[in-house]
Coordinates of C-alpha atoms and ligand atoms in Angstrom, one line a residue:
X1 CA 4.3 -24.2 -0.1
X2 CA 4.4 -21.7 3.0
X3 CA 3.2 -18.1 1.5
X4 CA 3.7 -15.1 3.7
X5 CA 1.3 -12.3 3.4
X6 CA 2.0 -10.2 6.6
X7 CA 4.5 -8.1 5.6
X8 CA 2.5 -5.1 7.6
X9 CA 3.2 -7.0 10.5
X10 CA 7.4 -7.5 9.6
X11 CA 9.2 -8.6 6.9
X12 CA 11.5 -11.4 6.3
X13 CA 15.5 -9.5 6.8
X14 CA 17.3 -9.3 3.3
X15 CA 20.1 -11.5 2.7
X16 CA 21.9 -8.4 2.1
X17 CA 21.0 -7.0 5.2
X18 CA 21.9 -10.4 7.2
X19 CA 25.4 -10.3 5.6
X20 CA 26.0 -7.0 6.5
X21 CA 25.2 -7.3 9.9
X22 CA 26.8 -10.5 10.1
X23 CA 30.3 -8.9 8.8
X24 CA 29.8 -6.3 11.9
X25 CA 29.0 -9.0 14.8
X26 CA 32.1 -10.5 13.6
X27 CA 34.3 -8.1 13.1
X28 CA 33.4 -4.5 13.8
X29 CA 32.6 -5.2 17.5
X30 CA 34.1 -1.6 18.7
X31 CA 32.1 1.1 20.5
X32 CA 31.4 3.9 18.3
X33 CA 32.1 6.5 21.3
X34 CA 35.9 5.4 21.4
X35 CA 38.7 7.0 20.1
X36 CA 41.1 3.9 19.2
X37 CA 40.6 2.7 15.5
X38 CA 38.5 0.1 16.7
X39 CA 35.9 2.6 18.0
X40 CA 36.5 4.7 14.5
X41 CA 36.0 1.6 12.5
X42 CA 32.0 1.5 14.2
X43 CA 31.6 4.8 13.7
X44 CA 31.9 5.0 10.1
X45 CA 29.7 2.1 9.5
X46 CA 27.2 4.5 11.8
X47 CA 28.0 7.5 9.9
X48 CA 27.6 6.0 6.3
X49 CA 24.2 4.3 7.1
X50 CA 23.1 7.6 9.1
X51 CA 23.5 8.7 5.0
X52 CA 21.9 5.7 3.8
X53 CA 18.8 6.8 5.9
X54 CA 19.0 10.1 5.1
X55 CA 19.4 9.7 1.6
X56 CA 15.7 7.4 1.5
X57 CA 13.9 10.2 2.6
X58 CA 15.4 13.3 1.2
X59 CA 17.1 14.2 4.5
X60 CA 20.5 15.6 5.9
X61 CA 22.3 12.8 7.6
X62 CA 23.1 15.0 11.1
X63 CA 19.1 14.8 11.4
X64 CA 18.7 11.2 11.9
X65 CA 19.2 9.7 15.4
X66 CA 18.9 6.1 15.5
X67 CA 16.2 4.1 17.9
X68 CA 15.0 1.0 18.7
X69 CA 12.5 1.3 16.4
X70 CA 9.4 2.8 15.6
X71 CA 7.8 3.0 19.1
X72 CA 10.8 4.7 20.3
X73 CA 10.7 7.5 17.3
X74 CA 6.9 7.9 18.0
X75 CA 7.9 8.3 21.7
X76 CA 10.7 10.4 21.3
X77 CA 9.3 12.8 18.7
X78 CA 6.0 13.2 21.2
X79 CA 7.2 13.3 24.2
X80 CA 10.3 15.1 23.2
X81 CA 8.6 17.9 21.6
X82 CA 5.9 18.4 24.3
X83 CA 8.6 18.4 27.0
X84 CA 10.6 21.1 25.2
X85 CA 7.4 23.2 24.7
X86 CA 6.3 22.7 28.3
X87 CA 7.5 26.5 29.4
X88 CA 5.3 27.8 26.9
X89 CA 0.8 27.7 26.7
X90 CA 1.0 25.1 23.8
X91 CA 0.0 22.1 25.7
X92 CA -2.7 20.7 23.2
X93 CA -1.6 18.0 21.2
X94 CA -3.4 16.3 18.4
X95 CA -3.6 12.6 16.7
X96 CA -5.7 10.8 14.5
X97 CA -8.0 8.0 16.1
X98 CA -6.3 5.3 13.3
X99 CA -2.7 5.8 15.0
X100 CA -0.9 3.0 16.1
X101 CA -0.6 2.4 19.6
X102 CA 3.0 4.0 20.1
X103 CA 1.0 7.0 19.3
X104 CA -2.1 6.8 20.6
X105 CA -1.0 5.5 24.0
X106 CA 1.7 7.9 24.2
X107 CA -1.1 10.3 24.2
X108 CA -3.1 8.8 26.8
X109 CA 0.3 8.9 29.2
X110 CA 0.5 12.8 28.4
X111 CA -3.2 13.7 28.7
X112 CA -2.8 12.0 32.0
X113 CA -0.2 14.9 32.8
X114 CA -0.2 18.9 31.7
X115 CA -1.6 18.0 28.4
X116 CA -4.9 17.7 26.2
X117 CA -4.6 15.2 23.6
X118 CA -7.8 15.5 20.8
X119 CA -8.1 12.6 18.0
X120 CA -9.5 13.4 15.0
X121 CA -12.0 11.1 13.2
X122 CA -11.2 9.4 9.5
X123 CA -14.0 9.0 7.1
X124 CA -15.1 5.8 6.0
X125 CA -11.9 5.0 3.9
X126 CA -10.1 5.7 6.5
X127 CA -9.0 9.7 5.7
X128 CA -8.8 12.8 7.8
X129 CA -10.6 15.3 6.3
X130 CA -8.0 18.1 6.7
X131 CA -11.4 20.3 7.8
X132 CA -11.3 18.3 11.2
X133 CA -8.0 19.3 12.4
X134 CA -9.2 23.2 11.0
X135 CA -11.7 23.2 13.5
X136 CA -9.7 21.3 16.3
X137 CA -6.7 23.1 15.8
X138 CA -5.6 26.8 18.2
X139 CA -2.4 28.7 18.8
X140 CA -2.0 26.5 22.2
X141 CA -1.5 23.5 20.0
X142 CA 1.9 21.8 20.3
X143 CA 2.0 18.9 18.0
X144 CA -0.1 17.5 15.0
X145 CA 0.7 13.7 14.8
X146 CA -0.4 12.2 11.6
X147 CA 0.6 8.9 10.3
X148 CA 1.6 8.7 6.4
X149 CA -0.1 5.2 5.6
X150 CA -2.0 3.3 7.7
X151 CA -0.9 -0.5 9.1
X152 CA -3.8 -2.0 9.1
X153 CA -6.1 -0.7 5.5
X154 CA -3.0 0.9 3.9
X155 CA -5.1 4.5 3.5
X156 CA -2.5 7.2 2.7
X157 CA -2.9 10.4 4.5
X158 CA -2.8 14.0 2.9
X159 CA 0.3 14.8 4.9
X160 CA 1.5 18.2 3.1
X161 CA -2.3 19.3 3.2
X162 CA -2.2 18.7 7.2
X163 CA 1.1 19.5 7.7
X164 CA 0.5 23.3 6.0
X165 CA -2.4 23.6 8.8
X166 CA 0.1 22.5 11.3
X167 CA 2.4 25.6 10.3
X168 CA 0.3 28.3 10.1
X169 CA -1.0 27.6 13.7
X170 CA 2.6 27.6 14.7
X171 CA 2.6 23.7 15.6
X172 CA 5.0 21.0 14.7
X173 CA 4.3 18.0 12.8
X174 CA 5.2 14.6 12.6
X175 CA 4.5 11.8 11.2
X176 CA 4.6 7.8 11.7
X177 CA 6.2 6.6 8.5
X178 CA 6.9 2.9 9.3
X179 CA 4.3 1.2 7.0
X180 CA 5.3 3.8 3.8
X181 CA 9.0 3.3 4.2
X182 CA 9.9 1.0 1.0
X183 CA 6.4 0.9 0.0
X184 CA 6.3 4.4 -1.9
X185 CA 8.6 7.2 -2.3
X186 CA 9.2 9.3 1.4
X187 CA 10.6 12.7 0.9
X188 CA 10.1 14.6 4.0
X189 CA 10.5 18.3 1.5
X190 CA 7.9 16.9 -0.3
X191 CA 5.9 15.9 2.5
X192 CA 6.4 19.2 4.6
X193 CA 6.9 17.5 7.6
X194 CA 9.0 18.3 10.7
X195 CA 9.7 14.7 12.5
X196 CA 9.6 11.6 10.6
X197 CA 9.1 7.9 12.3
X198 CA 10.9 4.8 10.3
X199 CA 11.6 1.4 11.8
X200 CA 13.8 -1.2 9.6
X201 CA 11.9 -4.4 10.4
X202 CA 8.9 -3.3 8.3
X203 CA 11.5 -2.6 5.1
X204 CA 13.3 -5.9 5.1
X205 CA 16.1 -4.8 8.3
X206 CA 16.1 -6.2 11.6
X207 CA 14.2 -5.4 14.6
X208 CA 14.7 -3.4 17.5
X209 CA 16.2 -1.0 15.4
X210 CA 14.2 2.4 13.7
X211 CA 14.9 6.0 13.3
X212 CA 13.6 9.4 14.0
X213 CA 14.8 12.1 11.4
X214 CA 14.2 15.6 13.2
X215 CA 14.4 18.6 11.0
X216 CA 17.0 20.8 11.8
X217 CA 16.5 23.6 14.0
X218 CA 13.6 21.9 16.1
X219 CA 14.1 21.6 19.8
X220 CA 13.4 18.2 21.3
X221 CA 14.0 17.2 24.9
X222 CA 15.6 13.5 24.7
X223 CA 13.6 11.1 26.5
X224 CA 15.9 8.5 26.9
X225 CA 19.3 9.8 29.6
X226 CA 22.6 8.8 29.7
X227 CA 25.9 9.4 27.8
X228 CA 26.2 11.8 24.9
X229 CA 25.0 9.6 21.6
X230 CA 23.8 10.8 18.8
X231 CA 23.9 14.4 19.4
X232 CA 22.8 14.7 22.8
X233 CA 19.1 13.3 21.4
X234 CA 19.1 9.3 22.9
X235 CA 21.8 8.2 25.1
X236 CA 22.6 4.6 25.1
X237 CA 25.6 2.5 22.9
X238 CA 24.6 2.6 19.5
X239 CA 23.1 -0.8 18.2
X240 CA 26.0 -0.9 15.4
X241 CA 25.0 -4.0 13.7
X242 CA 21.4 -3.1 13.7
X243 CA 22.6 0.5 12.4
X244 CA 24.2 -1.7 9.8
X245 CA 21.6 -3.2 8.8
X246 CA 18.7 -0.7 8.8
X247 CA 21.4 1.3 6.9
X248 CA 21.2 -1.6 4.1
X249 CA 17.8 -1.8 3.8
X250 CA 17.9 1.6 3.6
X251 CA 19.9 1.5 0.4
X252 CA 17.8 -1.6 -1.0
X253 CA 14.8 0.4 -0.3
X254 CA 16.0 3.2 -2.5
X255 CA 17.1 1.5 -5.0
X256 CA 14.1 -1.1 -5.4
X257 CA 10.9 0.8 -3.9
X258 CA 9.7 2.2 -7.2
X259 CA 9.7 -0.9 -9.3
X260 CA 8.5 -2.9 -6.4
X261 CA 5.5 -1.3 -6.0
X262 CA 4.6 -1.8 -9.2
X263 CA 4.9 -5.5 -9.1
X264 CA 3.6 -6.0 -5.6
X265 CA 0.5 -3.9 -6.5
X266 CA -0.6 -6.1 -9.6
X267 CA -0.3 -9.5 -7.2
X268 CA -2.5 -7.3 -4.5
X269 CA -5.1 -6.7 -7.4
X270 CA -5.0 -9.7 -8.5
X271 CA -5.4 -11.4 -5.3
X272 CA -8.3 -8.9 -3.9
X273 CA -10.3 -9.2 -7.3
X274 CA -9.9 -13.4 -7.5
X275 CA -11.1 -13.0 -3.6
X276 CA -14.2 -10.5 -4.4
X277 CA -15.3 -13.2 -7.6
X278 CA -15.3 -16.3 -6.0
X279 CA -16.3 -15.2 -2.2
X280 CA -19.5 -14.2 -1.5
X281 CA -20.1 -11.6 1.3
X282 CA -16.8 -9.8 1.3
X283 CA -15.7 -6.2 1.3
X284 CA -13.0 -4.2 1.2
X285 CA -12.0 -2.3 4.1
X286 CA -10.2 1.0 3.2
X287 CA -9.9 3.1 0.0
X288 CA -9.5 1.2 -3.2
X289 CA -7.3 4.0 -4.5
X290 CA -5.3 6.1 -1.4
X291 CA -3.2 3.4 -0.4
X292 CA -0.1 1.6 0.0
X293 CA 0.6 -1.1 -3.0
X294 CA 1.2 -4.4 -1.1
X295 CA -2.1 -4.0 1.7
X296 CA -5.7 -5.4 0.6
X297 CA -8.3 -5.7 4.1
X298 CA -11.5 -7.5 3.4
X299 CA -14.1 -8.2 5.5
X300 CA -15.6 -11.7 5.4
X301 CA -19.6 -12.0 6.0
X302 CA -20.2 -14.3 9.0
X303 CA -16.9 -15.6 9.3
X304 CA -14.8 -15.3 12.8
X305 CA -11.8 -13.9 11.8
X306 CA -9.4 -15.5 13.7
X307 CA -11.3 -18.8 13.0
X308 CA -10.0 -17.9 9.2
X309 CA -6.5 -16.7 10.0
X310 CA -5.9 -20.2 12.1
X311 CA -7.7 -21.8 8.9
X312 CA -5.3 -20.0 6.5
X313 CA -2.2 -21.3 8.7
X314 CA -3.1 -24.8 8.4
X315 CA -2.8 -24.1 4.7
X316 CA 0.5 -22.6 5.2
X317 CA -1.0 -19.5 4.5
X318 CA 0.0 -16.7 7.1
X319 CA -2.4 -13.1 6.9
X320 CA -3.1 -11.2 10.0
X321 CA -6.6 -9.8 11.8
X322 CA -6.0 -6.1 11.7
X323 CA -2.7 -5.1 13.9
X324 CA -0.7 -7.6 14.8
X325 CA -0.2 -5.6 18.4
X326 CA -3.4 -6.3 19.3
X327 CA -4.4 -9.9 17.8
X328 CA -4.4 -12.4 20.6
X329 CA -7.4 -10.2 22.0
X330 CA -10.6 -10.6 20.0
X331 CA -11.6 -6.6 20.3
X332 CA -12.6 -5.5 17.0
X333 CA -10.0 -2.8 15.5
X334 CA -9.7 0.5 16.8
X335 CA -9.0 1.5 13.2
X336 CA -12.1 -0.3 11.5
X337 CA -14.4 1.1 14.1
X338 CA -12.9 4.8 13.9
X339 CA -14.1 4.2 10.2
X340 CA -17.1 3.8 11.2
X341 CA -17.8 0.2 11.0
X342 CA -20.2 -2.5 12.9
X343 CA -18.2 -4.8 15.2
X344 CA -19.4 -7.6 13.1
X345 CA -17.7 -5.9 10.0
X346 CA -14.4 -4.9 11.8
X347 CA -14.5 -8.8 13.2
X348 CA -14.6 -10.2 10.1
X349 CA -11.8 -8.8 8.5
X350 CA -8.2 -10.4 7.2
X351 CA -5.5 -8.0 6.5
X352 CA -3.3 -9.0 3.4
X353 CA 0.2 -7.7 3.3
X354 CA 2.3 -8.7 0.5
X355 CA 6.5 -8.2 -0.1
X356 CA 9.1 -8.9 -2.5
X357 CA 9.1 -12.2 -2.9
X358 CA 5.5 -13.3 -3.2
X359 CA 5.2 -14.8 -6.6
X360 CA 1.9 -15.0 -8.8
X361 CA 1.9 -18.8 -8.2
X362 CA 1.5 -18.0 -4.2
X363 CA -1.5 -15.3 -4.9
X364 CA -3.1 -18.2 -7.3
X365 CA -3.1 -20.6 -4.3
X366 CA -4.1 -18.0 -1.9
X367 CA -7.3 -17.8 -4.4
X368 CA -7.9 -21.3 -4.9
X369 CA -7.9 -22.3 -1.1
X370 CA -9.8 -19.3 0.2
X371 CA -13.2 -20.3 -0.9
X372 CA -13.3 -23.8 0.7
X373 CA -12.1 -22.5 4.2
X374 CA -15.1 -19.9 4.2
X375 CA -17.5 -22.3 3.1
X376 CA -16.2 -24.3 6.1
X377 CA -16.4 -21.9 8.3
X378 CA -20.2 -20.6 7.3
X379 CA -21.3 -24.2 7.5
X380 CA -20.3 -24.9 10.9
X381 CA -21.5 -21.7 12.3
X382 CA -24.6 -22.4 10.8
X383 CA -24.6 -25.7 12.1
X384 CA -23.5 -24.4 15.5
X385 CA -26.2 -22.3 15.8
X386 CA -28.5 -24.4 14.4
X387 CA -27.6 -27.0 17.2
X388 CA -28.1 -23.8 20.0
X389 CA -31.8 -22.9 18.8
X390 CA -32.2 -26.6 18.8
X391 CA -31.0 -27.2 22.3
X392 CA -32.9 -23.8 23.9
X393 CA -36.0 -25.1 21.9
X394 CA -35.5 -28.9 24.0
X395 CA -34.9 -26.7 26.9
X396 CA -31.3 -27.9 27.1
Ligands
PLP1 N1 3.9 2.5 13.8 C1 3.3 1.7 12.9 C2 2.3 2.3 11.9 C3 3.4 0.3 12.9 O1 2.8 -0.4 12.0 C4 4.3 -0.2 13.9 C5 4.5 -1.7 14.0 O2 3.6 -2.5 13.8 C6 5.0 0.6 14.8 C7 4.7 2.0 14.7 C8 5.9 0.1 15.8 O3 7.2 -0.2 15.2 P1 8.2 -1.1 16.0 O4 7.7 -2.5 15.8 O5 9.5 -0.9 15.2 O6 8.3 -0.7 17.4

């Protein structure tokens, strides 16, 4: 039995999704730009998914211009608003210090330029305390980026809360949506939010393919140059097959997210409380109650977390340290230290992201193997550094 349980990290495409994009590889291989029926023919399968996103998160289809996913709509949306507010003072931007990196780095690039970038801090769950951006926050402020749920603890953020800040200091928000798309309901009303970041590989669609929904009426400078798509707002040929199929999951999302949730948050309680009861030594990372339904992060007392992540694969078992960006490296995470953690904590800790076709059999597993592996683990570290003191003591 392979179980996947990293669905923060991407998500296995819905046979829906594969046959529709499969039907336009095949068939509908016409440039959406051209005139002849054969360029029509893309367009409308553009135009209705342009809906289909729209329609997920309460929008009006002209606002959504398609991307290659969700580091291109954090891109755009920063770089595009702070270039169109250049002639102006507002040259202070603002992001929390639990982005990802497509924001967080994007910021860096700017504040290397004309602009000041400030992060706010989270508290220990993970929340910005809408307080911080009051007293970071002035009339020269350009943009608040906030994201909506976190990738790596699942902690939601109190967008509308932020967002009214935003306003009355005359600033734009936006907000990095990719890990709440088809996790929980997105209505950007609701939300009070002025650019929205989605990418479709995190919501059962393919990758390289994402969107940016820009509320109507704000002015952007497009980052990407070239021909005339989408408005005038990112040149390029659109990706018709991957518009096909974000536009898909789109529509699954919709129709499914609700119930979904409910399902996939049982088998995440389920599968944090068995790990809390029969591991000793572990934590979770996060809020218990602010977050997305499929993401539990625990931190495992003196156990390597890549030592149980490579554990957990043997098994067939596949989690994820933290972001899976910036796994490969052994730094402890950016997010779990803005929360104020030790290294040691943020180390120790194994993010859990279920999806939609985890099964309670899978999470039963998960439980039953777990406390073998860490027992493992402890030993030989213990052994390991039982061997060390013994070798300084011989003077080896
Ligand atoms: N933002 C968040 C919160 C993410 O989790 C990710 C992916 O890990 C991205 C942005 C980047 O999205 P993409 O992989 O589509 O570029």
């Amino acid at each position: 039995m392979r179980i996947y349980l990293d669905h923060n990290a991407t998500t296995p495409t819905d046979p829906s999704v594969v046959a529709a994009m499969t039907n336009v590889l095949g068939e509908q291989f016409g440039n959406a730009s051209s005139l002849h029926s054969f360029g029509q023919a893309a367009k409308i399968i553009v135009d209705d998914a342009r809906a289909d996103v729209a329609g997920l998160i309460g929008a009006g289809p002209q606002e959504i211009v398609f991307t290659s996913g969700g580091t291109e709509s954090d891109n755009l949306a920063i770089r595009g608003i702070a270039e169109a507010l250049l002639p102006t003072k507002r040259r202070h931007l603002i992001a929390t210090s639990i982005e990802h990196e497509a924001v967080l780095h994007t910021l860096t690039a700017l504040a290397k330029r004309d602009w000041i970038a400030t992060l706010l801090p989270v508290d220990g769950s993970g929340v910005v305390d809408p307080q911080a951006l009051e007293a970071v926050i002035t009339d020269d402020t350009a943009l608040v980026s906030v994201m909506h749920a976190n990738n790596e603890i699942g902690t939601i953020q109190p967008l509308a809360v932020l967002a009214a800040i935003a306003h009355r200091h005359g600033a734009i928000f936006h907000t990095d949506a990719v890990q709440s798309i088809g996790k929980m309901k997105v209505n950007v009303t609701d939300l009070d939010v002025d650019l929205l970041s989605l990418s479709a590989h995190k919501c059962y669609g393919p990758k390289g393919v994402g969107a940016l929904w820009i509320r109507r009426g704000s002015r952007l400078v497009q980052t990407m140059t070239g021909g005339k798509q989408e408005r005038n707002r990112r040149a390029g040929t659109e990706n018709v097959p991957g518009i096909a199929g974000l536009g898909t999951a789109a529509r699954l999302a919709l129709q499914r997210t609700e119930t979904e949730a409910d399902r996939i948050a049982a088998l995440r309680d389920i599968l944090e409380a068995g790990i809390l009861r029969r591991v000793s030594g572990t934590l979770i990372n996060g809020d218990p109650t602010r977050r997305i339904s499929n993401t539990t992060n625990i931190s495992f007392d003196r156990v390597e977390a890549e030592s149980l992540l490579i554990a957990l694969d043997l098994e067939g078992i596949a989690v994820s340290t933290g972001s899976a960006c910036s796994s490969g490296t052994l730094q402890p995470s950016h997010v779990l230290r803005a929360m104020g953690y030790s290294s040691h904590r943020a180390q120790n800790s194994i993010r859990f992201s279920l999806g939609t076709r985890n099964t309670a059999a899978e999470i039963d597993r998960v439980i039953d193997v777990l406390p073998n592996l860490v027992d493992k683990l402890r030993n030989t570290a213990r052994a390991s550094s039982v061997l060390t003191q013994q070798s300084s003591l011989d003077g080896g």
